mmCIF file of C-alpha atoms in Angstrom:
data_model
loop_
_atom_site.group_PDB
_atom_site.id
_atom_site.type_symbol
_atom_site.label_atom_id
_atom_site.label_comp_id
_atom_site.label_asym_id
_atom_site.label_seq_id
_atom_site.Cartn_x
_atom_site.Cartn_y
_atom_site.Cartn_z
ATOM 1 C CA MET A 30 -9.254 1.121 21.958
ATOM 2 C CA THR A 31 -9.243 -0.499 25.269
ATOM 3 C CA GLY A 32 -5.500 -1.631 26.161
ATOM 4 C CA ASN A 33 -6.699 -5.628 26.017
ATOM 5 C CA THR A 34 -3.820 -7.785 25.772
ATOM 6 C CA ALA A 35 -6.106 -9.712 23.268
ATOM 7 C CA ASP A 36 -6.704 -6.828 20.971
ATOM 8 C CA ALA A 37 -2.547 -6.456 20.720
ATOM 9 C CA PRO A 38 -2.029 -9.275 17.781
ATOM 10 C CA ALA A 39 -5.212 -7.460 15.886
ATOM 11 C CA LEU A 40 -3.451 -4.061 16.105
ATOM 12 C CA LEU A 41 0.603 -4.994 15.478
ATOM 13 C CA GLU A 42 -1.337 -6.567 12.385
ATOM 14 C CA LEU A 43 -3.138 -3.547 11.485
ATOM 15 C CA ARG A 44 0.300 -1.579 11.991
ATOM 16 C CA GLY A 45 2.282 -3.734 9.874
ATOM 17 C CA LEU A 46 -0.370 -3.256 6.664
ATOM 18 C CA GLN A 47 -0.343 0.187 7.205
ATOM 19 C CA ARG A 48 3.417 0.618 7.119
ATOM 20 C CA GLU A 49 3.172 -2.094 3.525
ATOM 21 C CA ARG A 50 0.752 0.074 2.270
ATOM 22 C CA ALA A 51 2.987 3.399 3.225
ATOM 23 C CA VAL A 52 6.242 1.232 1.507
ATOM 24 C CA ALA A 53 4.106 0.592 -1.501
ATOM 25 C CA GLU A 54 2.980 3.944 -2.131
ATOM 26 C CA ASP A 55 6.985 5.273 -1.440
ATOM 27 C CA ASN A 56 7.737 2.510 -4.174
ATOM 28 C CA ALA A 57 4.848 3.508 -6.469
ATOM 29 C CA ALA A 58 6.199 7.187 -6.567
ATOM 30 C CA ASN A 59 9.897 6.162 -7.196
ATOM 31 C CA GLN A 60 8.403 3.620 -9.945
ATOM 32 C CA ARG A 61 6.430 6.551 -11.462
ATOM 33 C CA GLU A 62 10.040 8.708 -11.556
ATOM 34 C CA THR A 63 11.988 5.764 -12.977
ATOM 35 C CA LEU A 64 9.373 5.419 -15.601
ATOM 36 C CA ARG A 65 9.736 9.117 -16.490
ATOM 37 C CA ILE A 66 13.507 8.712 -16.856
ATOM 38 C CA VAL A 67 13.185 5.482 -18.863
ATOM 39 C CA VAL A 68 10.715 7.001 -21.221
ATOM 40 C CA ALA A 69 12.791 10.190 -21.874
ATOM 41 C CA ARG A 70 15.559 7.840 -22.334
ATOM 42 C CA GLN A 71 13.958 6.167 -24.983
ATOM 43 C CA GLU A 72 12.385 9.154 -26.550
ATOM 44 C CA ALA A 73 16.281 10.534 -26.755
ATOM 45 C CA GLY A 74 17.320 7.322 -28.599
ATOM 46 C CA ARG A 75 19.368 5.894 -25.224
ATOM 47 C CA GLY A 76 16.656 3.490 -24.099
ATOM 48 C CA THR A 77 14.640 0.385 -25.051
ATOM 49 C CA GLU A 78 11.239 -0.374 -25.533
ATOM 50 C CA LEU A 79 11.797 -3.323 -23.247
ATOM 51 C CA ASP A 80 13.203 -1.057 -20.842
ATOM 52 C CA THR A 81 9.996 1.172 -20.576
ATOM 53 C CA LEU A 82 7.799 -1.960 -20.665
ATOM 54 C CA ARG A 83 9.696 -3.388 -17.706
ATOM 55 C CA ALA A 84 9.349 -0.037 -15.684
ATOM 56 C CA GLN A 85 5.654 0.166 -16.818
ATOM 57 C CA GLY A 86 4.675 -3.346 -15.838
ATOM 58 C CA GLN A 87 6.607 -2.697 -12.320
ATOM 59 C CA LEU A 88 5.056 0.487 -11.698
ATOM 60 C CA GLU A 89 1.406 -0.943 -12.616
ATOM 61 C CA ALA A 90 2.026 -4.379 -10.170
ATOM 62 C CA THR A 91 2.605 -1.885 -7.377
ATOM 63 C CA LEU A 92 -0.168 -0.110 -8.111
ATOM 64 C CA ALA A 93 -2.471 -3.202 -8.664
ATOM 65 C CA ASN A 94 -1.295 -4.372 -5.003
ATOM 66 C CA LEU A 95 -2.753 -1.264 -3.077
ATOM 67 C CA PRO A 96 -6.734 -2.280 -3.205
ATOM 68 C CA LEU A 97 -5.544 -5.235 -1.948
ATOM 69 C CA LEU A 98 -3.552 -3.868 1.103
ATOM 70 C CA ASP A 99 -6.687 -1.544 1.622
ATOM 71 C CA GLU A 100 -8.817 -4.606 1.747
ATOM 72 C CA ARG A 101 -6.647 -6.100 4.698
ATOM 73 C CA ILE A 102 -6.552 -3.138 6.347
ATOM 74 C CA SER A 103 -10.525 -2.843 6.322
ATOM 75 C CA ARG A 104 -10.390 -6.715 7.679
ATOM 76 C CA ALA A 105 -7.804 -5.780 10.100
ATOM 77 C CA MET A 106 -9.547 -2.647 11.709
ATOM 78 C CA PHE A 107 -12.890 -4.571 11.353
ATOM 79 C CA ARG A 108 -11.274 -7.331 13.795
ATOM 80 C CA ILE A 109 -10.484 -4.520 16.204
ATOM 81 C CA GLY A 110 -13.716 -3.499 16.177
ATOM 82 C CA VAL A 111 -15.365 -6.626 17.036
ATOM 83 C CA LEU A 112 -12.442 -7.152 19.711
ATOM 84 C CA THR A 113 -13.169 -3.334 21.150
ATOM 85 C CA GLY A 114 -17.123 -3.352 20.635
ATOM 86 C CA ARG A 115 -17.022 -0.210 18.440
ATOM 87 C CA GLN A 116 -17.340 0.184 14.854
ATOM 88 C CA PRO A 117 -14.587 0.098 12.307
ATOM 89 C CA ARG A 118 -15.712 3.760 11.392
ATOM 90 C CA GLN A 119 -15.230 4.720 14.757
ATOM 91 C CA LEU A 120 -11.485 3.810 14.957
ATOM 92 C CA THR A 121 -10.576 4.949 11.750
ATOM 93 C CA SER A 122 -9.017 8.531 13.009
ATOM 94 C CA GLU A 123 -7.720 6.626 15.868
ATOM 95 C CA LEU A 124 -5.744 4.290 13.982
#
């Protein structure tokens, strides 16, 4: 990174997207565990199919968002590459 103030908004956007993706990954892990519990409850006769479908749908929605976040992160890295005159691949290890 060059330290140019014009880079700051792009870098802030990238950091926000990276954090959003990390939160989504954490949510997916929690939702997997919730689904496991809901399935076990249903198998034990203490839950409903609706509960299971709802938990599964929530997990699938979260997982479906990850590729979109990855694309937005790639675009943000490309913008930073343009602003700094570097290849986005070179920035991956730094950012």
